[in-house]
């Protein structure tokens, strides 16, 4: 998410157009007391990747960062994420606990950085610094076709340095690498961060194939499906981290807050770490 006009909706269409049956309705959350400009909407897609079917819910945050004063604009999003953890926690401690707890937890937050080519803005730093503590953040450079390859690479490097300097730990987090092989694969991903993305709902004929793409001075760019979509289909891992790290952190904090009252209740339940459902 990040600001209107950065190509969030377009990219989602590019990624899911061929694979997705746009079923399910758009749901808003009228109960959420959030500033008008940030209306959190979710759309569910059924996708199939390498034979694995899963339901992917994409939550759009139109208008994030559009206000004149964007100081606390990360708050409604933080609240939304924590509300989903809370709902899950309540189901978990419910005596008549369901066999499969409905999982509306947010597993991944794709953060769109404007393609300025300069550096992150204070809002970007603030948002990612705070949100990376509660959710997996995947930063992307929006509308990457507006930068030259040189600009893009140096922008990527600047962003990586700024993330490091500000202690922002984006997905895949180093501390959760499980073994040497894991580390090798994740290091490859880390070298590519932030992903440069190009979205389009325009089809072009390239070498006899019809592709979703974008015409630029340099030729036609195919809407990037490759690495980025691969990463999203790395979902099991993203979900594991949500379940075992981010949610656990929330859970422990909540349990401590409530004076061990919930704790004793939970103590009698079988331990369930990293609850993951497709
Ligand atoms: P959103 O507000 O973030 O959802 O942005 P939209 O997806 O509605 O896109 C806003 C405008 O940017 C539209 O005119 C798109 O055609 C254009 N746009 C979207 N993605 C790209 C991109 O990758 N590159 C360029 N150059 N323009 C894009
Ligand atoms: Mg949009």
Tab-separated table of C-alpha atoms and ligand atoms in Angstrom:
chain	number	residue	atom	x	y	z
A	1	UNK	CA	0.000	0.000	0.000
A	2	UNK	CA	1.042	3.579	-0.296
A	3	UNK	CA	-0.783	6.536	-1.682
A	4	UNK	CA	-3.170	6.929	-4.584
A	5	UNK	CA	-1.959	6.615	-8.133
A	6	UNK	CA	1.027	4.395	-7.471
A	7	UNK	CA	-0.407	1.525	-9.456
A	8	UNK	CA	-1.569	-0.763	-6.628
A	9	UNK	CA	-4.858	-1.721	-8.268
A	10	UNK	CA	-3.236	-2.076	-11.673
A	11	UNK	CA	-0.514	-4.374	-10.348
A	12	UNK	CA	-3.015	-6.625	-8.634
A	13	UNK	CA	-4.887	-6.914	-11.923
A	14	UNK	CA	-1.672	-7.656	-13.787
A	15	UNK	CA	-0.693	-10.371	-11.352
A	16	UNK	CA	-3.993	-12.090	-11.111
A	17	UNK	CA	-5.719	-11.437	-14.408
A	18	UNK	CA	-4.975	-14.734	-16.105
A	19	UNK	CA	-5.115	-16.879	-13.012
A	20	UNK	CA	-7.836	-15.420	-10.994
A	21	UNK	CA	-11.505	-15.823	-11.058
A	22	UNK	CA	-12.535	-12.507	-9.613
A	23	UNK	CA	-15.269	-14.062	-7.564
A	24	UNK	CA	-16.382	-12.936	-4.136
A	25	UNK	CA	-17.670	-9.541	-3.430
A	26	UNK	CA	-15.771	-6.549	-2.224
A	27	UNK	CA	-16.197	-6.154	1.491
A	28	UNK	CA	-15.632	-2.972	3.365
A	29	UNK	CA	-15.464	-2.720	7.098
A	30	UNK	CA	-18.091	-0.170	8.075
A	31	UNK	CA	-17.396	-0.837	11.762
A	32	UNK	CA	-13.810	0.305	11.524
A	33	UNK	CA	-13.482	3.815	12.827
A	34	UNK	CA	-10.825	4.974	10.448
A	35	UNK	CA	-10.188	8.270	8.715
A	36	UNK	CA	-12.315	8.528	5.573
A	37	UNK	CA	-9.409	8.616	3.193
A	38	UNK	CA	-8.204	5.186	4.210
A	39	UNK	CA	-10.936	2.749	3.406
A	40	UNK	CA	-9.702	-0.761	3.871
A	41	UNK	CA	-11.193	-3.107	1.290
A	42	UNK	CA	-10.577	-6.765	0.775
A	43	UNK	CA	-11.041	-8.899	-2.299
A	44	UNK	CA	-10.554	-12.653	-2.306
A	45	UNK	CA	-8.950	-14.422	-5.220
A	46	UNK	CA	-8.780	-18.161	-5.733
A	47	UNK	CA	-5.386	-18.852	-7.209
A	48	UNK	CA	-3.638	-21.995	-8.241
A	49	UNK	CA	0.117	-22.137	-8.437
A	50	UNK	CA	2.058	-25.329	-9.084
A	51	UNK	CA	-1.019	-27.362	-8.319
A	52	UNK	CA	-1.599	-25.779	-4.929
A	53	UNK	CA	-4.897	-24.019	-4.609
A	54	UNK	CA	-5.238	-21.252	-2.157
A	55	UNK	CA	-7.449	-18.391	-1.363
A	56	UNK	CA	-5.602	-15.131	-1.416
A	57	UNK	CA	-7.253	-12.111	0.077
A	58	UNK	CA	-5.851	-8.813	-1.046
A	59	UNK	CA	-6.535	-5.873	1.187
A	60	UNK	CA	-6.376	-2.538	-0.553
A	61	UNK	CA	-5.873	0.712	1.290
A	62	UNK	CA	-6.822	3.428	-1.154
A	63	UNK	CA	-5.802	6.872	-0.038
A	64	UNK	CA	-3.097	5.902	2.437
A	65	UNK	CA	-0.718	8.812	2.806
A	66	UNK	CA	-2.902	11.215	0.839
A	67	UNK	CA	-3.679	13.587	3.659
A	68	UNK	CA	-1.883	16.869	4.177
A	69	UNK	CA	-0.799	15.671	7.584
A	70	UNK	CA	0.237	12.054	7.243
A	71	UNK	CA	1.781	11.826	10.671
A	72	UNK	CA	-0.226	8.957	12.107
A	73	UNK	CA	-1.589	7.520	8.926
A	74	UNK	CA	-0.061	4.132	9.656
A	75	UNK	CA	-2.392	3.807	12.640
A	76	UNK	CA	-5.580	2.537	10.953
A	77	UNK	CA	-3.532	-0.087	9.170
A	78	UNK	CA	-1.778	-1.143	12.361
A	79	UNK	CA	-5.173	-1.322	14.041
A	80	UNK	CA	-6.611	-3.427	11.236
A	81	UNK	CA	-3.742	-5.916	11.535
A	82	UNK	CA	-4.004	-6.104	15.315
A	83	UNK	CA	-7.783	-6.509	15.116
A	84	UNK	CA	-7.263	-9.608	12.987
A	85	UNK	CA	-4.812	-11.027	15.552
A	86	UNK	CA	-7.277	-10.247	18.308
A	87	UNK	CA	-10.113	-12.014	16.475
A	88	UNK	CA	-7.889	-15.040	16.048
A	89	UNK	CA	-6.861	-14.973	19.693
A	90	UNK	CA	-10.481	-14.795	20.799
A	91	UNK	CA	-11.299	-17.839	18.675
A	92	UNK	CA	-8.307	-19.641	20.098
A	93	UNK	CA	-9.283	-19.106	23.710
A	94	UNK	CA	-12.939	-19.798	23.050
A	95	UNK	CA	-13.998	-22.859	25.011
A	96	UNK	CA	-16.029	-24.106	22.056
A	97	UNK	CA	-13.062	-23.662	19.822
A	98	UNK	CA	-13.629	-24.461	16.173
A	99	UNK	CA	-11.479	-27.176	14.626
A	100	UNK	CA	-10.350	-24.729	11.983
A	101	UNK	CA	-10.106	-21.200	13.213
A	102	UNK	CA	-11.084	-18.764	10.479
A	103	UNK	CA	-7.824	-17.037	9.675
A	104	UNK	CA	-8.167	-13.434	8.637
A	105	UNK	CA	-4.692	-12.500	9.836
A	106	UNK	CA	-2.701	-10.336	7.462
A	107	UNK	CA	0.274	-12.340	6.258
A	108	UNK	CA	2.037	-9.856	4.093
A	109	UNK	CA	2.051	-6.136	3.438
A	110	UNK	CA	3.260	-4.999	0.031
A	111	UNK	CA	4.493	-1.470	0.449
A	112	UNK	CA	4.592	0.727	-2.657
A	113	UNK	CA	7.458	3.210	-2.724
A	114	UNK	CA	7.040	6.105	-5.168
A	115	UNK	CA	9.637	5.958	-7.963
A	116	UNK	CA	11.369	9.206	-7.035
A	117	UNK	CA	14.867	7.792	-7.431
A	118	UNK	CA	16.022	9.782	-4.404
A	119	UNK	CA	15.442	8.272	-0.992
A	120	UNK	CA	12.681	7.068	1.272
A	121	UNK	CA	10.406	9.681	2.721
A	122	UNK	CA	9.941	10.066	6.468
A	123	UNK	CA	6.462	8.560	6.052
A	124	UNK	CA	7.903	5.470	4.333
A	125	UNK	CA	10.473	4.996	7.072
A	126	UNK	CA	7.950	5.539	9.855
A	127	UNK	CA	5.405	3.185	8.312
A	128	UNK	CA	7.805	0.339	7.619
A	129	UNK	CA	9.641	0.746	10.919
A	130	UNK	CA	6.439	0.329	12.863
A	131	UNK	CA	4.618	-2.165	10.689
A	132	UNK	CA	7.603	-4.479	10.220
A	133	UNK	CA	7.200	-5.339	13.899
A	134	UNK	CA	3.722	-6.769	13.352
A	135	UNK	CA	3.581	-8.015	9.767
A	136	UNK	CA	5.828	-9.223	6.935
A	137	UNK	CA	6.708	-6.213	4.816
A	138	UNK	CA	7.602	-6.585	1.139
A	139	UNK	CA	8.702	-3.198	-0.232
A	140	UNK	CA	8.320	-2.592	-3.960
A	141	UNK	CA	9.290	0.302	-6.237
A	142	UNK	CA	6.069	1.356	-7.918
A	143	UNK	CA	5.929	2.114	-11.656
A	144	UNK	CA	9.520	1.012	-12.090
A	145	UNK	CA	9.264	1.599	-15.854
A	146	UNK	CA	9.535	5.332	-15.176
A	147	UNK	CA	13.158	4.886	-14.058
A	148	UNK	CA	16.110	3.947	-16.241
A	149	UNK	CA	17.907	0.735	-15.302
A	150	UNK	CA	20.734	2.738	-13.724
A	151	UNK	CA	18.331	4.882	-11.734
A	152	UNK	CA	16.473	1.794	-10.650
A	153	UNK	CA	19.553	-0.024	-9.426
A	154	UNK	CA	20.915	2.926	-7.515
A	155	UNK	CA	17.453	3.598	-6.020
A	156	UNK	CA	17.287	-0.027	-4.914
A	157	UNK	CA	20.648	0.253	-3.254
A	158	UNK	CA	19.739	3.502	-1.508
A	159	UNK	CA	16.562	1.931	-0.182
A	160	UNK	CA	18.375	-1.163	1.075
A	161	UNK	CA	20.849	1.070	2.905
A	162	UNK	CA	18.075	3.156	4.417
A	163	UNK	CA	16.184	0.085	5.556
A	164	UNK	CA	19.305	-1.161	7.259
A	165	UNK	CA	20.157	2.226	8.779
A	166	UNK	CA	16.659	2.502	10.247
A	167	UNK	CA	16.594	-1.020	11.586
A	168	UNK	CA	13.697	-2.009	9.337
A	169	UNK	CA	13.573	-5.763	8.952
A	170	UNK	CA	11.602	-6.670	5.856
A	171	UNK	CA	10.628	-10.117	4.606
A	172	UNK	CA	12.506	-12.499	4.476
A	173	UNK	CA	13.955	-11.653	7.888
A	174	UNK	CA	17.494	-12.923	8.437
A	175	UNK	CA	16.853	-14.135	11.946
A	176	UNK	CA	14.255	-16.627	10.705
A	177	UNK	CA	16.520	-18.407	8.213
A	178	UNK	CA	16.341	-21.977	9.363
A	179	UNK	CA	19.413	-23.537	7.799
A	180	UNK	CA	22.155	-22.907	5.267
A	181	UNK	CA	19.928	-23.749	2.321
A	182	UNK	CA	17.246	-21.430	3.587
A	183	UNK	CA	19.815	-18.701	3.972
A	184	UNK	CA	21.050	-19.194	0.411
A	185	UNK	CA	17.578	-18.921	-1.094
A	186	UNK	CA	16.643	-15.969	1.086
A	187	UNK	CA	19.914	-14.160	0.368
A	188	UNK	CA	18.964	-14.281	-3.330
A	189	UNK	CA	15.638	-12.697	-2.511
A	190	UNK	CA	17.283	-10.110	-0.266
A	191	UNK	CA	19.552	-9.011	-3.110
A	192	UNK	CA	16.479	-8.167	-5.176
A	193	UNK	CA	14.715	-6.151	-2.525
A	194	UNK	CA	12.944	-3.831	-3.076
A	195	UNK	CA	11.286	-5.453	-6.074
A	196	UNK	CA	10.812	-3.202	-9.052
A	197	UNK	CA	7.267	-3.676	-10.297
A	198	UNK	CA	5.416	-2.640	-13.399
A	199	UNK	CA	1.705	-3.031	-13.712
A	200	UNK	CA	-0.508	-2.760	-16.747
A	201	UNK	CA	-3.964	-3.621	-17.857
A	202	UNK	CA	-3.026	-3.062	-21.478
A	203	UNK	CA	-2.233	-6.014	-23.723
A	204	UNK	CA	0.537	-5.852	-26.329
A	205	UNK	CA	1.722	-8.197	-29.029
A	206	UNK	CA	5.353	-9.132	-28.346
A	207	UNK	CA	7.096	-11.783	-30.435
A	208	UNK	CA	3.754	-13.179	-31.381
A	209	UNK	CA	2.545	-13.460	-27.789
A	210	UNK	CA	-0.091	-11.315	-26.210
A	211	UNK	CA	1.248	-9.913	-22.982
A	212	UNK	CA	0.135	-7.488	-20.402
A	213	UNK	CA	2.679	-4.765	-20.665
A	214	UNK	CA	3.592	-1.152	-20.901
A	215	UNK	CA	5.120	0.747	-23.809
A	216	UNK	CA	8.026	2.946	-22.870
A	217	UNK	CA	10.749	4.788	-24.751
A	218	UNK	CA	12.834	1.673	-24.325
A	219	UNK	CA	10.364	-0.817	-25.695
A	220	UNK	CA	7.586	-2.890	-24.278
A	221	UNK	CA	7.952	-4.112	-20.753
A	222	UNK	CA	6.172	-7.207	-19.721
A	223	UNK	CA	4.212	-6.791	-16.515
A	224	UNK	CA	6.472	-8.409	-13.954
A	225	UNK	CA	5.025	-11.661	-12.867
A	226	UNK	CA	8.180	-13.650	-12.302
A	227	UNK	CA	10.076	-13.095	-9.073
A	228	UNK	CA	7.446	-11.082	-7.404
A	229	UNK	CA	4.687	-13.598	-7.969
A	230	UNK	CA	7.075	-16.379	-6.991
A	231	UNK	CA	7.646	-14.589	-3.763
A	232	UNK	CA	3.954	-14.301	-3.105
A	233	UNK	CA	3.611	-17.996	-3.721
A	234	UNK	CA	6.290	-18.470	-1.101
A	235	UNK	CA	3.182	-17.999	0.981
A	236	UNK	CA	3.598	-20.995	3.225
A	237	UNK	CA	6.757	-19.460	4.629
A	238	UNK	CA	5.185	-16.023	4.871
A	239	UNK	CA	2.289	-17.565	6.739
A	240	UNK	CA	4.563	-19.543	9.035
A	241	UNK	CA	6.338	-16.377	10.048
A	242	UNK	CA	3.025	-14.634	10.633
A	243	UNK	CA	1.817	-17.496	12.785
A	244	UNK	CA	4.959	-18.230	14.732
A	245	UNK	CA	6.484	-14.789	15.111
A	246	UNK	CA	4.168	-11.851	14.560
A	247	UNK	CA	1.069	-13.461	15.997
A	248	UNK	CA	2.985	-15.025	18.881
A	249	UNK	CA	4.364	-11.619	19.771
A	250	UNK	CA	0.866	-10.193	19.807
A	251	UNK	CA	-0.439	-13.132	21.786
A	252	UNK	CA	2.251	-12.939	24.441
A	253	UNK	CA	1.750	-9.198	24.823
A	254	UNK	CA	-2.010	-9.617	25.224
A	255	UNK	CA	-1.612	-12.461	27.669
A	256	UNK	CA	0.751	-10.448	29.816
A	257	UNK	CA	-1.629	-7.506	29.764
A	258	UNK	CA	-4.466	-9.563	31.095
A	259	UNK	CA	-2.640	-10.604	34.262
A	260	UNK	CA	-2.255	-14.206	33.380
A	261	UNK	CA	-6.000	-14.648	33.303
A	262	UNK	CA	-5.980	-15.675	29.681
A	263	UNK	CA	-2.709	-17.442	30.219
A	264	UNK	CA	-4.104	-19.976	32.629
A	265	UNK	CA	-6.956	-20.610	30.255
A	266	UNK	CA	-4.575	-21.098	27.376
A	267	UNK	CA	-2.299	-23.219	29.490
A	268	UNK	CA	-4.919	-25.910	29.500
A	269	UNK	CA	-5.143	-25.956	25.734
A	270	UNK	CA	-2.814	-27.870	23.472
A	271	UNK	CA	-0.011	-25.641	22.256
A	272	UNK	CA	-0.642	-24.506	18.720
A	273	UNK	CA	2.204	-22.736	17.078
A	274	UNK	CA	2.259	-21.561	13.518
A	275	UNK	CA	-1.323	-22.384	12.775
A	276	UNK	CA	-1.483	-22.288	9.018
A	277	UNK	CA	-4.412	-22.992	6.793
A	278	UNK	CA	-4.610	-22.804	3.037
B	1	LIG	P1	-3.612	3.029	-7.181
B	1	LIG	O1	-4.292	4.279	-6.766
B	1	LIG	O2	-2.325	2.827	-6.409
B	1	LIG	O3	-4.503	1.826	-7.115
B	1	LIG	O4	-3.144	3.234	-8.698
B	1	LIG	P2	-3.831	2.694	-10.043
B	1	LIG	O5	-3.580	1.246	-10.206
B	1	LIG	O6	-5.247	3.136	-10.067
B	1	LIG	O7	-2.957	3.456	-11.154
B	1	LIG	C1	-2.895	4.858	-11.262
B	1	LIG	C2	-2.377	5.287	-12.632
B	1	LIG	O8	-1.028	4.859	-12.822
B	1	LIG	C3	-3.146	4.704	-13.809
B	1	LIG	O9	-3.250	5.690	-14.803
B	1	LIG	C4	-2.285	3.545	-14.290
B	1	LIG	O10	-2.465	3.272	-15.676
B	1	LIG	C5	-0.900	4.066	-13.992
B	1	LIG	N1	0.021	2.953	-13.694
B	1	LIG	C6	-0.245	1.842	-12.975
B	1	LIG	N2	0.817	1.021	-12.899
B	1	LIG	C7	1.807	1.631	-13.609
B	1	LIG	C8	3.183	1.278	-13.916
B	1	LIG	O11	3.710	0.239	-13.525
B	1	LIG	N3	3.890	2.178	-14.651
B	1	LIG	C9	3.353	3.358	-15.107
B	1	LIG	N4	4.127	4.163	-15.844
B	1	LIG	N5	2.079	3.714	-14.840
B	1	LIG	C10	1.316	2.873	-14.110
B	2	LIG	MG1	-6.466	1.683	-6.353
